[in-house]
mmCIF file of C-alpha atoms in Angstrom:
data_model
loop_
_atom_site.group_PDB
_atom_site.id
_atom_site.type_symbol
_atom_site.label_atom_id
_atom_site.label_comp_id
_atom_site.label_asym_id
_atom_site.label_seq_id
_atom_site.Cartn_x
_atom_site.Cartn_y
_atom_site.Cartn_z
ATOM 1 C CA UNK A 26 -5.039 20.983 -42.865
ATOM 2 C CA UNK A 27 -3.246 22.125 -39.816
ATOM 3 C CA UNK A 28 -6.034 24.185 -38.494
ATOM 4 C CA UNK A 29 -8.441 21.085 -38.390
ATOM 5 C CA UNK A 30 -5.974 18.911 -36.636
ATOM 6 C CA UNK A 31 -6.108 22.307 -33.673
ATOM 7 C CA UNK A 32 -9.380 21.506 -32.328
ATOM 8 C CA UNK A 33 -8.273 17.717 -32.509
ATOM 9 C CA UNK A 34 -5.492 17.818 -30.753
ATOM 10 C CA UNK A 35 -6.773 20.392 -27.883
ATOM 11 C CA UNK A 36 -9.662 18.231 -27.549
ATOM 12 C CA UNK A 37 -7.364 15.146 -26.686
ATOM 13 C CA UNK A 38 -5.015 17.471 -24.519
ATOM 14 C CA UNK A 39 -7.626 18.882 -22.796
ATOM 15 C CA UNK A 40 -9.475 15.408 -21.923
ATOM 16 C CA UNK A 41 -5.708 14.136 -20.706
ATOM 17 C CA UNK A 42 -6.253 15.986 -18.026
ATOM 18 C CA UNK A 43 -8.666 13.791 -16.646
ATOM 19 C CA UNK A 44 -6.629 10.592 -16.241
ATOM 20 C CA UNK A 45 -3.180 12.735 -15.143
ATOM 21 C CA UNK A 46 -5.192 14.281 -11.983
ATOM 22 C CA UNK A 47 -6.066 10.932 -11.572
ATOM 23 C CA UNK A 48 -2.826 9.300 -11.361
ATOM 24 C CA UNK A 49 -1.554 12.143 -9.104
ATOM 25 C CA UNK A 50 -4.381 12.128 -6.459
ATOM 26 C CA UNK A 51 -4.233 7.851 -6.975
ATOM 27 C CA UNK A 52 -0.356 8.249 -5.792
ATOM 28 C CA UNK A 53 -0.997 10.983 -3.255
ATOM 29 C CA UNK A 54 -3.762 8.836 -1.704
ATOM 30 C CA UNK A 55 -2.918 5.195 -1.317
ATOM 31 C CA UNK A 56 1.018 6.353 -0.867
ATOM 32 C CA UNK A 57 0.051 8.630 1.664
ATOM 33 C CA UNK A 58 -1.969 6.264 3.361
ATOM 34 C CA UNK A 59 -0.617 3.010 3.027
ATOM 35 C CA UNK A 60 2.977 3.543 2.394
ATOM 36 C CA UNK A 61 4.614 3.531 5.908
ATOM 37 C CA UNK A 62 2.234 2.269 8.244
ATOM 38 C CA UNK A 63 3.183 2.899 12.017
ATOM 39 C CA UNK A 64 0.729 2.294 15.035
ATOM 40 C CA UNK A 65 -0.076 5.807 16.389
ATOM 41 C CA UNK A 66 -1.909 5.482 19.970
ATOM 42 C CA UNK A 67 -2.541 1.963 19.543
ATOM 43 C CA UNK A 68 -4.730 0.499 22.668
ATOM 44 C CA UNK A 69 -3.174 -2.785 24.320
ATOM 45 C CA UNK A 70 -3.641 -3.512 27.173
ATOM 46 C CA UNK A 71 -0.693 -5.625 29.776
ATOM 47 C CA UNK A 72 -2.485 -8.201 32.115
ATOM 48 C CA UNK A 73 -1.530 -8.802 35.264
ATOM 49 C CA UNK A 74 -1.892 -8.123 39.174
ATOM 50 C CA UNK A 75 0.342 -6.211 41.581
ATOM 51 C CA UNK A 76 3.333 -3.869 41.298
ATOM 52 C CA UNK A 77 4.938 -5.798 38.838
ATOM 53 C CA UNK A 78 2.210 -5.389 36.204
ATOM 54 C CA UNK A 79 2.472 -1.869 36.397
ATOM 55 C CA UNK A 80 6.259 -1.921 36.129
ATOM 56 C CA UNK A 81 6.384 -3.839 33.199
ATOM 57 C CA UNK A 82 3.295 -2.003 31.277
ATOM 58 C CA UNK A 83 5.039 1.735 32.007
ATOM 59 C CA UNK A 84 8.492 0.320 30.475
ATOM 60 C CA UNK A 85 6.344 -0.978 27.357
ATOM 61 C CA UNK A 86 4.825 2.141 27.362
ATOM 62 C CA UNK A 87 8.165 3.808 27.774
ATOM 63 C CA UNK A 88 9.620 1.961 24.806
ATOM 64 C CA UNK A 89 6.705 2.920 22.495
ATOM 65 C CA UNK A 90 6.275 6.758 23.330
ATOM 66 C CA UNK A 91 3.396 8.080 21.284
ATOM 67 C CA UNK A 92 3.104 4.743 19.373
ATOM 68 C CA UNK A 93 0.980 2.454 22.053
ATOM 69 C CA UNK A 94 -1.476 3.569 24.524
ATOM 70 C CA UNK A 95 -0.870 0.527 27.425
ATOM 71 C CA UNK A 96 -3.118 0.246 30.414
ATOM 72 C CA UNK A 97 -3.393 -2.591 32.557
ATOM 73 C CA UNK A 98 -5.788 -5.045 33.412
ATOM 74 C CA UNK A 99 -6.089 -7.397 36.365
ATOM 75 C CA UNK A 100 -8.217 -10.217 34.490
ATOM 76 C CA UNK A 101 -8.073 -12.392 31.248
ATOM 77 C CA UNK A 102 -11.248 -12.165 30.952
ATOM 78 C CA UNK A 103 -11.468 -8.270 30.688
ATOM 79 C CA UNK A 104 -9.127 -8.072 28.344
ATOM 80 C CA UNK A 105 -11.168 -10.654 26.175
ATOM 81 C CA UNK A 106 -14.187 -8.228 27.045
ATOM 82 C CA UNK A 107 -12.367 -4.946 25.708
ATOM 83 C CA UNK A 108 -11.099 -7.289 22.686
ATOM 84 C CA UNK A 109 -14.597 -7.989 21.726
ATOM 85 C CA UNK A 110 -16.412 -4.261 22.365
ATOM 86 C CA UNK A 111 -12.937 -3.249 20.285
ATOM 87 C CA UNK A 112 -11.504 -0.849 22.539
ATOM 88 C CA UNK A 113 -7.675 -2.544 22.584
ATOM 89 C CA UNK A 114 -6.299 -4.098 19.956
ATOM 90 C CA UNK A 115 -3.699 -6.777 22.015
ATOM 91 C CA UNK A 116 -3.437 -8.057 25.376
ATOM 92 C CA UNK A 117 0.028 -9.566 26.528
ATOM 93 C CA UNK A 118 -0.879 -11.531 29.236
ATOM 94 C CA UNK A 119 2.273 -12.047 31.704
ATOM 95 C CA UNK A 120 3.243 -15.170 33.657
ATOM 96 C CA UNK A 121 6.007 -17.731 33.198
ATOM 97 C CA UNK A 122 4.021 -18.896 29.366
ATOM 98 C CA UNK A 123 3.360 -15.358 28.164
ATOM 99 C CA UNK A 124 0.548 -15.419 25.882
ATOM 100 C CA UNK A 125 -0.464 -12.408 23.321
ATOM 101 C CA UNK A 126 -4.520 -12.282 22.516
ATOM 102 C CA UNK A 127 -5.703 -10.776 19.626
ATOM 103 C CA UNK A 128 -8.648 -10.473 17.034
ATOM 104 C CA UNK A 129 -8.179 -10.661 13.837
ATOM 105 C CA UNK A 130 -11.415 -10.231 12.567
ATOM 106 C CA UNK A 131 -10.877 -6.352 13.819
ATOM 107 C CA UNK A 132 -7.885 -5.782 11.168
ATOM 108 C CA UNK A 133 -4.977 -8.861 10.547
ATOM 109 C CA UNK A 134 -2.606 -6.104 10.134
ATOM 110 C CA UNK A 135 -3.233 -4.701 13.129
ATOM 111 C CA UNK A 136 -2.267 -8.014 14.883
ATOM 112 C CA UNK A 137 0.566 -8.449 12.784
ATOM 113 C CA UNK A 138 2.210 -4.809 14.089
ATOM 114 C CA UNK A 139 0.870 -5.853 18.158
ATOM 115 C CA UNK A 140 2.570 -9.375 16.959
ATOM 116 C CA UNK A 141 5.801 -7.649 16.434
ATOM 117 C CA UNK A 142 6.195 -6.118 19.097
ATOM 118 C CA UNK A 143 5.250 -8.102 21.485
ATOM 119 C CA UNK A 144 7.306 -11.457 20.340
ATOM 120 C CA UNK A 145 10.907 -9.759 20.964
ATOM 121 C CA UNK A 146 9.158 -9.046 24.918
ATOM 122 C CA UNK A 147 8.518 -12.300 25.003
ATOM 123 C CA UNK A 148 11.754 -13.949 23.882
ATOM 124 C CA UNK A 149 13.426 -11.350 26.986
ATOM 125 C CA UNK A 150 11.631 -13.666 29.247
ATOM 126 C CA UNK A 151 12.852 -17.161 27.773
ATOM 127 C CA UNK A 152 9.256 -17.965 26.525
ATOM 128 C CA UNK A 153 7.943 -18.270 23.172
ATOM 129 C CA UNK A 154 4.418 -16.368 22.816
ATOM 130 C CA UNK A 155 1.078 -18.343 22.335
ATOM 131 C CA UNK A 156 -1.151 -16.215 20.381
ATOM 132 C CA UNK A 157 -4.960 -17.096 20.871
ATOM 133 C CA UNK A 158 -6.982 -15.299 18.793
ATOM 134 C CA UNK A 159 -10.506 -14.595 20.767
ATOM 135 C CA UNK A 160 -12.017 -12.525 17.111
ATOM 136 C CA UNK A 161 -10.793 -14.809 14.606
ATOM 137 C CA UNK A 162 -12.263 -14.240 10.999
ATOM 138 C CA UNK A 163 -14.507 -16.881 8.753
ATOM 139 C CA UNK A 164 -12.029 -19.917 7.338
ATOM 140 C CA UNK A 165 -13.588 -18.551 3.775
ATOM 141 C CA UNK A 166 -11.528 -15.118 4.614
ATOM 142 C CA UNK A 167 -8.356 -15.766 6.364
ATOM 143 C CA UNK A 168 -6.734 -11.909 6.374
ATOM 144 C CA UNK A 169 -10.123 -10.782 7.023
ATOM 145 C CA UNK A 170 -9.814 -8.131 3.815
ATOM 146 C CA UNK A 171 -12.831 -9.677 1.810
ATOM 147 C CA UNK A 172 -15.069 -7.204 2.988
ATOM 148 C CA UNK A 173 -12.371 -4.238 2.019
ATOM 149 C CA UNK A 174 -12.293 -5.980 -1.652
ATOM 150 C CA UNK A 175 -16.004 -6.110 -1.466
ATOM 151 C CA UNK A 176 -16.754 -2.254 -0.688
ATOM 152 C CA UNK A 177 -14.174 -1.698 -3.656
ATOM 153 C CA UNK A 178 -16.797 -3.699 -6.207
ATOM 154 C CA UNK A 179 -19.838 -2.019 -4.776
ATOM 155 C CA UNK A 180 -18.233 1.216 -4.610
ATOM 156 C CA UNK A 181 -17.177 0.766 -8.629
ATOM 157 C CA UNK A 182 -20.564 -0.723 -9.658
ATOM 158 C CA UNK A 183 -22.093 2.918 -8.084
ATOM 159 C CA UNK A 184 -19.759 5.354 -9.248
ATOM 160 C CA UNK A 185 -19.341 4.172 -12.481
ATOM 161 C CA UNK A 186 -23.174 4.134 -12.744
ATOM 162 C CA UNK A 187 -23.515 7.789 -11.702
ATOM 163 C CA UNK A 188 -21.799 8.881 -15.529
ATOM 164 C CA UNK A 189 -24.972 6.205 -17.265
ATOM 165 C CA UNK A 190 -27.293 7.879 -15.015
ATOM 166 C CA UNK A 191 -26.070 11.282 -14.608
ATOM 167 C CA UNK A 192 -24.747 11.553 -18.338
ATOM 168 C CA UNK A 193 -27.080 9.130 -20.685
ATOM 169 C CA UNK A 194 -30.240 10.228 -18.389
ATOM 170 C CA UNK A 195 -29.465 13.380 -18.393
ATOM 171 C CA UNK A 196 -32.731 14.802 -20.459
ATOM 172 C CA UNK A 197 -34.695 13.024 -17.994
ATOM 173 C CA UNK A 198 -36.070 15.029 -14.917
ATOM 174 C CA UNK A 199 -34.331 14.344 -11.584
ATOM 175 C CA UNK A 200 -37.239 13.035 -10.057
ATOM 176 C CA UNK A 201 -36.960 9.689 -12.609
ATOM 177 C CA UNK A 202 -33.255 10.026 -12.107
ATOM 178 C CA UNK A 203 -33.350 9.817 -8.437
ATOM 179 C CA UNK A 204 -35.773 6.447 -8.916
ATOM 180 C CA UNK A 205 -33.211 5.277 -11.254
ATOM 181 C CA UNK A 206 -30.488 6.028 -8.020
ATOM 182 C CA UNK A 207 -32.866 3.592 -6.167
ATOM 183 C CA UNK A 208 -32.754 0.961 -8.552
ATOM 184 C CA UNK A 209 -29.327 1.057 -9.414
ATOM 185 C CA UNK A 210 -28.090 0.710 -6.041
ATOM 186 C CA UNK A 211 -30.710 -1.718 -4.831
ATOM 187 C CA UNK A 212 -29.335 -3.871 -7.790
ATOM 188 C CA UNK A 213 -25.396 -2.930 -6.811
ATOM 189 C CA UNK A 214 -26.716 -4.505 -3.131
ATOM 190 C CA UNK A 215 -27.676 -7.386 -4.706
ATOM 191 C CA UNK A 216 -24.809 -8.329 -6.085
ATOM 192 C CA UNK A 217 -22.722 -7.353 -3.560
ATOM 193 C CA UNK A 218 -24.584 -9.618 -0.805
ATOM 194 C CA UNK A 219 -24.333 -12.225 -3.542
ATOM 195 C CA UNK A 220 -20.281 -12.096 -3.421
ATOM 196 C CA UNK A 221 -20.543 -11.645 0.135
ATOM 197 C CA UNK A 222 -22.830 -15.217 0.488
ATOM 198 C CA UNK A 223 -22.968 -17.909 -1.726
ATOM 199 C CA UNK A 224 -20.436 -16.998 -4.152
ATOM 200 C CA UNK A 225 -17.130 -16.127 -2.039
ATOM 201 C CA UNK A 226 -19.069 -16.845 1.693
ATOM 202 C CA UNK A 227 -17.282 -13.902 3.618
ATOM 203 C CA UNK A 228 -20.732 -13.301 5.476
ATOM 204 C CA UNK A 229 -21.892 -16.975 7.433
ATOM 205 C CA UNK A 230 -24.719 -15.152 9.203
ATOM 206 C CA UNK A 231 -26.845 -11.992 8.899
ATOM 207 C CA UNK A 232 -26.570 -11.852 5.296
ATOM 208 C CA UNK A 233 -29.514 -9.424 4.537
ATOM 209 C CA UNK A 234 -29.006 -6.751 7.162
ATOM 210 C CA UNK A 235 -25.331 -6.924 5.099
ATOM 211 C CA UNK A 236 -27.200 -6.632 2.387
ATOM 212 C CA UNK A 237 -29.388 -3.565 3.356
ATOM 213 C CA UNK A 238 -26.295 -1.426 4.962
ATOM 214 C CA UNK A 239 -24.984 -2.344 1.419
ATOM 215 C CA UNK A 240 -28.190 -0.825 -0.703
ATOM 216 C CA UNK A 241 -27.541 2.360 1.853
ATOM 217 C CA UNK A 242 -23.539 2.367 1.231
ATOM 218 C CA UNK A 243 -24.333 2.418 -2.250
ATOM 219 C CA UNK A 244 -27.106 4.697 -2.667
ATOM 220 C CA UNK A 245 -25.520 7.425 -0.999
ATOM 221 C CA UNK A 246 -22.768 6.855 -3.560
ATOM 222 C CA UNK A 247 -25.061 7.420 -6.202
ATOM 223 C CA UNK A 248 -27.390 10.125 -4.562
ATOM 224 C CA UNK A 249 -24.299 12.074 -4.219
ATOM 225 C CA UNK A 250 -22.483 11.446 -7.442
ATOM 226 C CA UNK A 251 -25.810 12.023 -9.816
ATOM 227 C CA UNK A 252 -26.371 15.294 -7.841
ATOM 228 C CA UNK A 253 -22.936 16.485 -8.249
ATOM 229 C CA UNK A 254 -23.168 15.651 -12.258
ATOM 230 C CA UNK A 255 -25.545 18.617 -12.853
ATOM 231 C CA UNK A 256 -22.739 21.027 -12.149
ATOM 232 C CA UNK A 257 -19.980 18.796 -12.718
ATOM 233 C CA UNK A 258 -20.268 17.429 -16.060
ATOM 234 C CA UNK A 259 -17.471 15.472 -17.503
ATOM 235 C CA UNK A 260 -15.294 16.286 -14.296
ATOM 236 C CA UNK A 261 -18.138 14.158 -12.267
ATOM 237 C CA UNK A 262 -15.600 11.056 -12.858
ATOM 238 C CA UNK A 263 -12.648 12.726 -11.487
ATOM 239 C CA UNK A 264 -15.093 14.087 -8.798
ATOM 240 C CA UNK A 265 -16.551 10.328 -7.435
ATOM 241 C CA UNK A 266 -12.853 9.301 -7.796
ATOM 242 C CA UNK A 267 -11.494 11.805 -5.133
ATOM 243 C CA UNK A 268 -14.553 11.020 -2.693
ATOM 244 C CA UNK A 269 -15.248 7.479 -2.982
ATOM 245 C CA UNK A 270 -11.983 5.607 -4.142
ATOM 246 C CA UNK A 271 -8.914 8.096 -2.916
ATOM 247 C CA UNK A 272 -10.524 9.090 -0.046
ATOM 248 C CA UNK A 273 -12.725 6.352 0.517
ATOM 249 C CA UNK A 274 -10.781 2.900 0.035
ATOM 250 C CA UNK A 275 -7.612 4.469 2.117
ATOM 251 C CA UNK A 276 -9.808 5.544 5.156
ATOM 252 C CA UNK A 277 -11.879 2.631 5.246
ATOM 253 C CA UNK A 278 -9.518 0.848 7.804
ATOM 254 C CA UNK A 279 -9.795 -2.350 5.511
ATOM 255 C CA UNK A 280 -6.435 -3.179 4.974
ATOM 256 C CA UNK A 281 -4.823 -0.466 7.709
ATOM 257 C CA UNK A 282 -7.204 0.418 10.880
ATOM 258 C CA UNK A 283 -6.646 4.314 12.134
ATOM 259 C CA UNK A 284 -4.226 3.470 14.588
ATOM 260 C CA UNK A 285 -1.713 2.323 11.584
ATOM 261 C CA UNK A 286 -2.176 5.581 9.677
ATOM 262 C CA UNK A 287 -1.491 9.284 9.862
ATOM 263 C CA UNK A 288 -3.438 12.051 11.423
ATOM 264 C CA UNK A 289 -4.948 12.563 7.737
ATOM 265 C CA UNK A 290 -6.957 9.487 6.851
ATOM 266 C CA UNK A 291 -7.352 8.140 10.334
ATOM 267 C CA UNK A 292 -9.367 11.408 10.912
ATOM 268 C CA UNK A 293 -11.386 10.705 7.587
ATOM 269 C CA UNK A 294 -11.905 7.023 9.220
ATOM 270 C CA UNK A 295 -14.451 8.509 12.024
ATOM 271 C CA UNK A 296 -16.879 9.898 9.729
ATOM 272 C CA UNK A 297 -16.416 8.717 6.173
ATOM 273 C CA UNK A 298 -18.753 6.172 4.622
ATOM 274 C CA UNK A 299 -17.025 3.390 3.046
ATOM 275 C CA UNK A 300 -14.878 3.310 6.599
ATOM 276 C CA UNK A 301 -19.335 2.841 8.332
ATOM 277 C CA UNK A 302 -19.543 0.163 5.874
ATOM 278 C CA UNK A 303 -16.905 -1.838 6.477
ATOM 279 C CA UNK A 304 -16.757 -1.072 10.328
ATOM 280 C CA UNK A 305 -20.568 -1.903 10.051
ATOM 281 C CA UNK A 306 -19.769 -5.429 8.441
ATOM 282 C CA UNK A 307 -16.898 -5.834 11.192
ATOM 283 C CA UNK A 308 -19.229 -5.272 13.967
ATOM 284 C CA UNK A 309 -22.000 -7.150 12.357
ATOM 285 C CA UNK A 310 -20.081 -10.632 11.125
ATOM 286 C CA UNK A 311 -18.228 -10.580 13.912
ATOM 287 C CA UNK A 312 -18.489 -8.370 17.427
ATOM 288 C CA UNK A 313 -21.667 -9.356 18.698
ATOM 289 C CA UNK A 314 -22.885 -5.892 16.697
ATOM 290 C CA UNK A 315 -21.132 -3.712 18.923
ATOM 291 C CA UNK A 316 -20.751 -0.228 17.781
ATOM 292 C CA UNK A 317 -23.378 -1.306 14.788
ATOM 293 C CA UNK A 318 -25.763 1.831 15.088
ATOM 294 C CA UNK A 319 -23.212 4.293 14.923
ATOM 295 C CA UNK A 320 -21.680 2.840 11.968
ATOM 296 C CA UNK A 321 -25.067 2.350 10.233
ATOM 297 C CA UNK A 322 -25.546 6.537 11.501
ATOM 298 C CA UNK A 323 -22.654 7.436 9.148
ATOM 299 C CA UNK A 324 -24.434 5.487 6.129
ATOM 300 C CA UNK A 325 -27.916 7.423 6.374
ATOM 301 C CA UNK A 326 -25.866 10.368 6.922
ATOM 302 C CA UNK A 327 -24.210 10.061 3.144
ATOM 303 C CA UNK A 328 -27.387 8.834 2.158
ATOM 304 C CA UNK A 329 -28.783 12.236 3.449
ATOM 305 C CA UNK A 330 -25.829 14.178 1.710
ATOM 306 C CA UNK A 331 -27.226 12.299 -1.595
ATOM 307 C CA UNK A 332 -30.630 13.475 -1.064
ATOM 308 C CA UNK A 333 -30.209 17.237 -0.507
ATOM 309 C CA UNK A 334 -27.189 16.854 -3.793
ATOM 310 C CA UNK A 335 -30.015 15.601 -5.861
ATOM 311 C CA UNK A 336 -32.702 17.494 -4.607
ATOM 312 C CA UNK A 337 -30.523 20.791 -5.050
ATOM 313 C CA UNK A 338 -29.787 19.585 -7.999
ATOM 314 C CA UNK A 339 -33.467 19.260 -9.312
ATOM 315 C CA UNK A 340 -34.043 22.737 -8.236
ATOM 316 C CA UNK A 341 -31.214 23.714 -10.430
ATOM 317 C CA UNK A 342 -32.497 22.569 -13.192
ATOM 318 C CA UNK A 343 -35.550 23.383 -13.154
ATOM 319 C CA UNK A 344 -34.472 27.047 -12.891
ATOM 320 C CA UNK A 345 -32.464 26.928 -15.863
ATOM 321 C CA UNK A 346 -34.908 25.083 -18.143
ATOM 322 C CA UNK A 347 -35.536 27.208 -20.816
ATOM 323 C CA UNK A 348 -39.331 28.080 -21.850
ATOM 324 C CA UNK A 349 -40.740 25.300 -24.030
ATOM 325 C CA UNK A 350 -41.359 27.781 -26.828
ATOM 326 C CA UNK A 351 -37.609 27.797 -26.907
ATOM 327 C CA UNK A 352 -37.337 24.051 -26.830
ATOM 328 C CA UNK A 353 -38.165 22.800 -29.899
ATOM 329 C CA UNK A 354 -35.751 25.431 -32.307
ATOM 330 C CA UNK A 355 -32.720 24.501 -30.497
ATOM 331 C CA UNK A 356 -33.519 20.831 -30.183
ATOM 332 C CA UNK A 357 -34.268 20.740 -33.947
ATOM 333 C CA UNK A 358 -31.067 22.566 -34.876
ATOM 334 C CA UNK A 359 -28.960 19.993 -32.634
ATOM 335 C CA UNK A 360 -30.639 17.199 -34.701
ATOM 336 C CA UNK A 361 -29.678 18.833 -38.170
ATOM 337 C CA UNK A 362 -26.361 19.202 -36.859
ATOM 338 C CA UNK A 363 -25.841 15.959 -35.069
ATOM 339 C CA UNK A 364 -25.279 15.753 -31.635
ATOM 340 C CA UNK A 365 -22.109 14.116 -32.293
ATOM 341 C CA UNK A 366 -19.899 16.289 -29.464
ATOM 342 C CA UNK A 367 -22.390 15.554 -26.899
ATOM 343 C CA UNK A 368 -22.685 12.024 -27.700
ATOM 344 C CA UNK A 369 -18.641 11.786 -27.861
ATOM 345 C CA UNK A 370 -18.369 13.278 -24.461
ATOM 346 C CA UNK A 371 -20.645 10.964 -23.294
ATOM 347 C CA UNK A 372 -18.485 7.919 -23.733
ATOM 348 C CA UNK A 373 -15.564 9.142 -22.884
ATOM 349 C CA UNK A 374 -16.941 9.797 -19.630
ATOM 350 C CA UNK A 375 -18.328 6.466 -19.705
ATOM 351 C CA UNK A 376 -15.260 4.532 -20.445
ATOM 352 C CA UNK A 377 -13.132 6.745 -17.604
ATOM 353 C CA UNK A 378 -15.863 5.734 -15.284
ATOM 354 C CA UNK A 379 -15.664 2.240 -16.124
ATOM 355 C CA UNK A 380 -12.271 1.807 -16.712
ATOM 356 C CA UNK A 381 -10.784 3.225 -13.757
#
C-alpha cells in the first residue's frame, strides 16, 4: 500500500515546485521593484532668468545629489514644451507665487515624489505651491494606472492561453498553432480595447490604433510563449510568469516610471514590451504621440522574438516526428492504456496558468 502512495506523493511534491518558484520570483520581483521607490536622476527642470535661477537650481541640485537631474529654463512655456515631449518630469517655476507644473498623465506617482519635494521649497519662501497640471489624465482614470491594470488583463488572457494552445493543441502542427496565436490574440485585443472604451472609457480618442498596438502586445506574448512550450512543457507556466508578469508588470513604469526604481528594472523599462505598451498608450492618449514609433518598435520587436520561437519551434518538431510507420503502434498502445498522465498534466498546467 505504501509503495502506491510513492509515485503519489512524488508526483504532488514534484508539481509543488511550480507554485513555490512562483511565490519566490513573485516576492523577488514586485518587492524588488516596488518596495522602496526613490527618484534616481529624475529630470526637473527650475524656471527662471538671471543669476538667481541658477543659484537656487545648483542648491536643489545640491540637496538631491544623484536623486534629481535640475537644469534651468528661462521660459514657462519651455518647460510646458519639455513636459509634453516628456523629457522632465516637474518644473518649479520661481517668483513671489511659486508654482510646481506637472503631468500626470506621464506617471501620478511620479508627481507625487516631484510634489514632495518641492512643497517644503516652497513653504522656505512663505508661499504655498499652485500645482497646474499641463498632462492631466481622462476624469474616467484619475491616478492614470488604468492602462497598467489593463496590460495586466491582456497580458493574463495571452499567457494563460499559451498552456490551451501550446498544451491541448499540441498534436496539431505549428503552422495551425501559430494561426491559432493570431486568433487568440486578435480576440485578447478585442477585449482589451473593449475595457479600454466603452466599458471603463480610459481611451477618449484613438481607440483602434490602441487596439492594434494591443493585438501586437499580445501576440508577441503568445508567439513567444507557444514557441517556448515545445521545449518547455509543463515549466512553460512558470516560464511566461518570469517574462511577462515578474518582469513585465514591474518594468512597465505603470505604477513606478524608471526614474522611481533601481538600476534593475528601470534598465528592463527601455526595451521590454509590456513597458512599449503602456509607454505607447501614454504617448498615444495623451502626448500628442510623441515618442509613439519607438514604443510601437519594441512591440514588433517581441512580436519578431515570437515568430523565430515558433518558427524554431516548428522546425523542432518536425525533426523529431517519428516515421508514420511508427505512428500508429504507439498511438494505439497509448489508447489501450489511457492517456490519463498526459491528460492530468494537461490541467494542471491549465489551472496554474489560469489561476495565477
Amino acid at each position: 500500500m505504501s509503495g502506491s502512495r510513492e509515485p503519489a506523493l512524488r508526483h504532488v511534491l514534484t508539481h509543488l515546485l511550480t507554485p513555490l518558484l512562483m511565490c519566490v520570483g513573485m516576492g523577488l520581483a514586485y518587492l524588488g521593484a516596488f518596495a522602496s521607490p526613490e527618484p534616481h536622476h529624475m529630470p526637473i527642470a527650475v524656471v527662471g532668468s538671471g543669476p538667481e535661477a541658477k543659484v537656487f537650481a545648483q542648491t536643489v541640485k545640491d540637496k538631491a545629489g544623484d536623486a534629481l537631474d535640475v537644469r534651468t529654463l528661462d521660459a514657462r512655456s519651455a518647460a510646458v514644451d519639455q513636459l509634453r515631449t516628456r523629457d522632465i518630469d516637474g518644473a518649479y517655476v520661481l517668483g513671489d507665487k511659486p508654482e510646481l507644473i506637472v503631468a500626470s498623465a506621464g506617471s501620478d506617482t511620479t508627481v507625487s515624489v516631484v510634489q514632495k519635494i518641492f512643497t517644503p521649497v516652497a513653504a522656505e519662501q512663505g508661499a504655498p505651491l499652485k500645482v497646474t497640471d499641463v498632462v492631466p489624465s481622462v476624469s474616467d482614470d484619475p491616478t492614470g494606472q488604468g492602462l497598467f491594470f489593463l496590460l495586466v488583463a491582456v497580458s493574463i488572457g495571452s499567457y494563460a492561453s499559451v498552456a490551451v494552445i501550446g498544451g491541448a493543441g499540441g498534436a496539431l502542427r505549428m503552422r495551425t498553432r501559430a494561426l491559432l496565436v493570431v486568433g487568440a490574440s486578435g480576440v485578447v485585443s478585442l477585449i482589451g480595447a473593449a475595457f479600454a472604451g466603452p466599458v471603463f472609457h480610459l481611451a477618449h480618442s484613438h481607440l483602434w490604433p490602441l487596439w492594434g498596438m494591443t493585438w501586437l502586445y499580445s501576440a508577441g506574448v503568445l508567439g513567444i510563449g507557444v514557441g517556448l512550450h515545445t521545449f518547455l512543457k509543463k515549466w512553460t507556466t512558470l516560464g511566461v510568469m518570469v517574462l511577462f508578469v515578474m518582469l513585465n508588470f514591474t518594468s512597465s513604469g505603470g505604477i513606478f516610471r524608471p526614474e522611481l526604481q533601481n538600476g534593475f528594472f528601470g534598465g528592463l523599462h527601455a526595451f521590454w514590451n509590456g513597458a512599449g505598451y503602456v509607454e505607447g498608450a501614454r504617448s498615444l492618449l495623451y502626448f500628442d504621440q510623441y515618442d509613439l514609433a519607438r514604443n510601437i518598435w519594441t512591440l514588433v520587436a517581441w512580436l519578431l522574438v515570437g515568430a523565430a520561437m515558433v518558427t524554431v519551434a516548428g522546425l523542432y518538431e518536425r525533426r523529431r516526428r517519428p516515421a508514420p510507420a511508427a505512428v500508429e503502434p504507439v498511438a494505439t498502445h497509448k489508447h489501450k492504456k489511457g492517456a490519463a498522465p498526459h491528460d492530468a498534466d494537461l490541467e494542471e498546467e491549465l489551472e496554474e496558468a489560469v489561476g495565477v
